[in-house]
CSV table of C-alpha atoms in Angstrom, one decimal:
chain,number,residue,atom,x,y,z
Z,1,UNK,CA,95.7,-3.0,34.1
Z,2,UNK,CA,99.1,-2.5,33.6
Z,3,UNK,CA,101.8,-0.1,34.8
Z,4,UNK,CA,103.5,1.7,31.6
Z,5,UNK,CA,106.9,2.8,32.3
Z,6,UNK,CA,107.7,6.5,30.8
Z,7,UNK,CA,111.2,7.5,30.8
Z,8,UNK,CA,109.6,11.3,31.7
Z,9,UNK,CA,108.1,9.9,34.7
Z,10,UNK,CA,105.1,7.6,35.5
Z,11,UNK,CA,102.0,7.7,33.1
Z,12,UNK,CA,99.9,5.7,35.2
Z,13,UNK,CA,97.7,2.7,34.3
Z,14,UNK,CA,96.9,2.0,31.0
Z,15,UNK,CA,94.3,-0.5,29.9
Z,16,UNK,CA,95.2,-4.0,28.6
Z,17,UNK,CA,94.8,-4.7,24.9
Z,18,UNK,CA,91.2,-5.7,23.7
Z,19,UNK,CA,90.4,-8.9,21.9
Z,20,UNK,CA,89.1,-7.2,18.7
Z,21,UNK,CA,87.7,-9.2,16.0
Z,22,UNK,CA,90.3,-10.0,12.8
Z,23,UNK,CA,89.3,-8.0,10.0
Z,24,UNK,CA,90.5,-8.8,6.5
Z,25,UNK,CA,91.4,-6.2,4.0
Z,26,UNK,CA,88.6,-7.6,1.8
Z,27,UNK,CA,86.0,-7.4,4.5
Z,28,UNK,CA,87.0,-4.0,5.5
Z,29,UNK,CA,86.6,-2.9,1.9
Z,30,UNK,CA,83.3,-4.6,1.5
Z,31,UNK,CA,81.6,-3.5,4.5
Z,32,UNK,CA,82.3,0.1,3.7
Z,33,UNK,CA,81.9,-0.2,0.1
Z,34,UNK,CA,84.2,2.5,-0.8
Z,35,UNK,CA,88.2,2.8,-1.3
Z,36,UNK,CA,90.0,3.8,2.1
Z,37,UNK,CA,93.2,6.0,2.5
Z,38,UNK,CA,94.0,6.3,6.3
Z,39,UNK,CA,97.1,7.8,7.6
Z,40,UNK,CA,97.7,6.3,10.9
Z,41,UNK,CA,98.7,8.8,13.8
Z,42,UNK,CA,98.5,7.4,17.2
Z,43,UNK,CA,99.5,4.4,19.2
Z,44,UNK,CA,98.7,2.3,16.2
Z,45,UNK,CA,101.4,3.7,14.3
Z,46,UNK,CA,103.7,3.7,17.2
Z,47,UNK,CA,103.2,-0.2,17.0
Z,48,UNK,CA,103.9,-0.2,13.3
Z,49,UNK,CA,107.2,1.7,14.0
Z,50,UNK,CA,108.3,-1.5,16.3
Z,51,UNK,CA,107.2,-0.3,19.6
Z,52,UNK,CA,104.9,-3.6,20.7
Z,53,UNK,CA,104.3,-2.8,24.6
Z,54,UNK,CA,102.4,0.5,23.5
Z,55,UNK,CA,98.8,-0.6,23.9
Z,56,UNK,CA,95.6,1.2,22.3
Z,57,UNK,CA,92.2,0.5,21.7
Z,58,UNK,CA,91.3,3.1,19.4
Z,59,UNK,CA,92.2,4.4,15.7
Z,60,UNK,CA,93.6,7.7,15.3
Z,61,UNK,CA,94.3,9.2,11.9
Z,62,UNK,CA,94.0,11.2,8.9
Z,63,UNK,CA,91.4,9.6,6.4
Z,64,UNK,CA,91.2,10.7,2.3
Z,65,UNK,CA,87.4,10.8,1.7
Z,66,UNK,CA,84.5,10.8,3.9
Z,67,UNK,CA,84.8,10.0,7.5
Z,68,UNK,CA,81.0,8.7,8.3
Z,69,UNK,CA,81.6,5.0,6.8
Z,70,UNK,CA,84.8,4.2,8.4
Z,71,UNK,CA,83.6,5.9,11.9
Z,72,UNK,CA,80.4,4.1,11.8
Z,73,UNK,CA,82.2,0.5,10.8
Z,74,UNK,CA,84.7,1.1,13.6
Z,75,UNK,CA,81.8,2.3,16.1
Z,76,UNK,CA,79.9,-0.8,15.1
Z,77,UNK,CA,82.9,-2.9,16.0
Z,78,UNK,CA,83.2,-1.3,19.2
Z,79,UNK,CA,86.6,0.8,18.1
Z,80,UNK,CA,86.8,4.2,19.0
Z,81,UNK,CA,88.1,6.6,16.4
Z,82,UNK,CA,89.7,10.0,16.3
Z,83,UNK,CA,89.8,10.5,12.6
Z,84,UNK,CA,90.2,13.7,10.5
Z,85,UNK,CA,90.7,14.8,6.9
Z,86,UNK,CA,93.7,17.1,7.7
Z,87,UNK,CA,95.7,16.5,11.2
Z,88,UNK,CA,97.1,20.0,10.7
Z,89,UNK,CA,93.8,21.2,12.4
Z,90,UNK,CA,94.4,19.4,15.6
Z,91,UNK,CA,97.0,22.0,16.8
Z,92,UNK,CA,97.6,25.7,15.9
Z,93,UNK,CA,101.2,24.1,14.9
Z,94,UNK,CA,100.7,23.0,11.5
Z,95,UNK,CA,102.4,19.7,10.3
Z,96,UNK,CA,105.4,20.0,8.2
Z,97,UNK,CA,104.6,20.9,4.7
Z,98,UNK,CA,104.6,17.6,2.4
Z,99,UNK,CA,104.1,15.4,5.1
Z,100,UNK,CA,101.5,13.4,3.1
Z,101,UNK,CA,103.8,12.8,0.3
Z,102,UNK,CA,106.5,11.7,2.5
Z,103,UNK,CA,104.4,9.2,4.3
Z,104,UNK,CA,105.0,5.6,3.3
Z,105,UNK,CA,102.5,2.4,2.7
Z,106,UNK,CA,102.0,0.2,5.4
Z,107,UNK,CA,99.1,-1.4,3.4
Z,108,UNK,CA,98.8,-1.1,-0.3
Z,109,UNK,CA,95.4,-3.0,-1.3
Z,110,UNK,CA,93.2,-2.4,-4.1
Z,111,UNK,CA,90.8,0.2,-2.4
Z,112,UNK,CA,92.7,0.1,0.9
Z,113,UNK,CA,95.5,2.2,1.5
Z,114,UNK,CA,97.2,2.6,5.0
Z,115,UNK,CA,100.2,4.7,5.6
Z,116,UNK,CA,102.7,5.7,8.0
Z,117,UNK,CA,104.1,9.4,8.5
Z,118,UNK,CA,107.8,9.6,7.8
Z,119,UNK,CA,109.5,9.3,11.3
Z,120,UNK,CA,110.3,13.1,11.7
Z,121,UNK,CA,106.9,14.0,11.0
Z,122,UNK,CA,105.7,11.6,13.6
Z,123,UNK,CA,108.0,13.0,16.2
Z,124,UNK,CA,106.8,16.7,15.1
Z,125,UNK,CA,103.1,15.4,15.4
Z,126,UNK,CA,103.7,14.2,18.9
Z,127,UNK,CA,105.7,17.5,19.9
Z,128,UNK,CA,102.6,19.4,18.8
Z,129,UNK,CA,100.5,18.3,21.4
Z,130,UNK,CA,103.3,17.7,23.9
Z,131,UNK,CA,102.3,15.9,26.6
Z,132,UNK,CA,104.2,13.1,28.6
Z,133,UNK,CA,103.1,10.1,26.8
Z,134,UNK,CA,103.6,11.8,23.4
Z,135,UNK,CA,107.0,13.1,24.3
Z,136,UNK,CA,107.9,9.2,25.3
Z,137,UNK,CA,106.5,8.0,22.0
Z,138,UNK,CA,108.5,10.7,19.9
Z,139,UNK,CA,111.7,9.5,21.9
Z,140,UNK,CA,111.2,6.1,21.3
Z,141,UNK,CA,110.8,7.0,17.2
Z,142,UNK,CA,114.1,9.2,17.6
Z,143,UNK,CA,116.1,6.6,18.9
Z,144,UNK,CA,114.5,3.9,16.7
Z,145,UNK,CA,115.3,5.6,13.6
Z,146,UNK,CA,118.3,7.2,14.8
Z,147,UNK,CA,116.9,11.0,13.9
Z,148,UNK,CA,119.1,14.0,14.3
Z,149,UNK,CA,118.5,17.0,16.5
Z,150,UNK,CA,118.9,18.8,13.1
Z,151,UNK,CA,116.5,16.9,11.4
Z,152,UNK,CA,113.8,17.5,14.4
Z,153,UNK,CA,114.8,21.2,14.2
Z,154,UNK,CA,114.2,22.0,10.6
Z,155,UNK,CA,111.0,20.0,10.6
Z,156,UNK,CA,109.9,22.0,13.4
Z,157,UNK,CA,111.0,25.5,12.0
Z,158,UNK,CA,109.1,24.1,8.8
Z,159,UNK,CA,106.0,23.4,10.8
Z,160,UNK,CA,106.2,27.0,12.5
Z,161,UNK,CA,106.6,28.5,9.0
Z,162,UNK,CA,103.3,26.7,7.7
Z,163,UNK,CA,101.6,27.7,10.9
Z,164,UNK,CA,99.3,31.0,11.5
Z,165,UNK,CA,101.0,33.5,13.9
Z,166,UNK,CA,100.2,32.5,17.2
Z,167,UNK,CA,101.6,32.8,20.9
Z,168,UNK,CA,101.0,28.8,21.1
Z,169,UNK,CA,104.1,28.7,18.5
Z,170,UNK,CA,106.6,29.9,21.4
Z,171,UNK,CA,105.5,27.0,23.7
Z,172,UNK,CA,106.1,24.6,20.9
Z,173,UNK,CA,109.5,25.9,20.0
Z,174,UNK,CA,110.1,25.6,24.0
Z,175,UNK,CA,108.9,22.1,23.7
Z,176,UNK,CA,111.0,21.2,20.7
Z,177,UNK,CA,114.3,22.7,22.3
Z,178,UNK,CA,113.6,20.9,25.7
Z,179,UNK,CA,112.8,17.7,23.9
Z,180,UNK,CA,116.1,18.1,21.8
Z,181,UNK,CA,118.2,18.8,24.9
Z,182,UNK,CA,117.3,15.2,26.2
Z,183,UNK,CA,118.6,13.4,23.2
Z,184,UNK,CA,121.8,11.4,23.7
Z,185,UNK,CA,125.1,13.0,22.8
Z,186,UNK,CA,125.3,10.7,19.2
Z,187,UNK,CA,121.8,12.1,18.3
Z,188,UNK,CA,123.0,15.5,17.7
């Protein structure tokens, strides 16, 4: 176990990285037998944004197409997964409209596409849940990509506008406000 530092406090102990088998794109496509289009959301995405010290043993993402083949494959490999066909459904607060169109390709291979959210959309995804670890992840991405407070506020407003009316939106707004207050002056 390792102790992970958090800018908002202690997040406790996290498991060490697992030694997972190497999987090539060709092997994955062959084993699944169908095209895959996966939009990474969780700690794997954070690693792709450059945060190498954040470890995970699962795959979080939005999958275009049927979930079962990928879930069955990952389960057989001992890899937990939290997959959906619509990450907006993970919260009352919707994702900002157009997030899929703004996502960029990490892997573009015949029949295999793995994408990452635009950094500001990743920040909104993390603020929607709003737990300490997610706030740390969001702050890393804000600093790494120099996302302005204005960009975060605009994306949050778009997410709220796309959401059904609910009192949970007030909590999200407050989370965004408190998060933006903690940004360094040069990020305003």
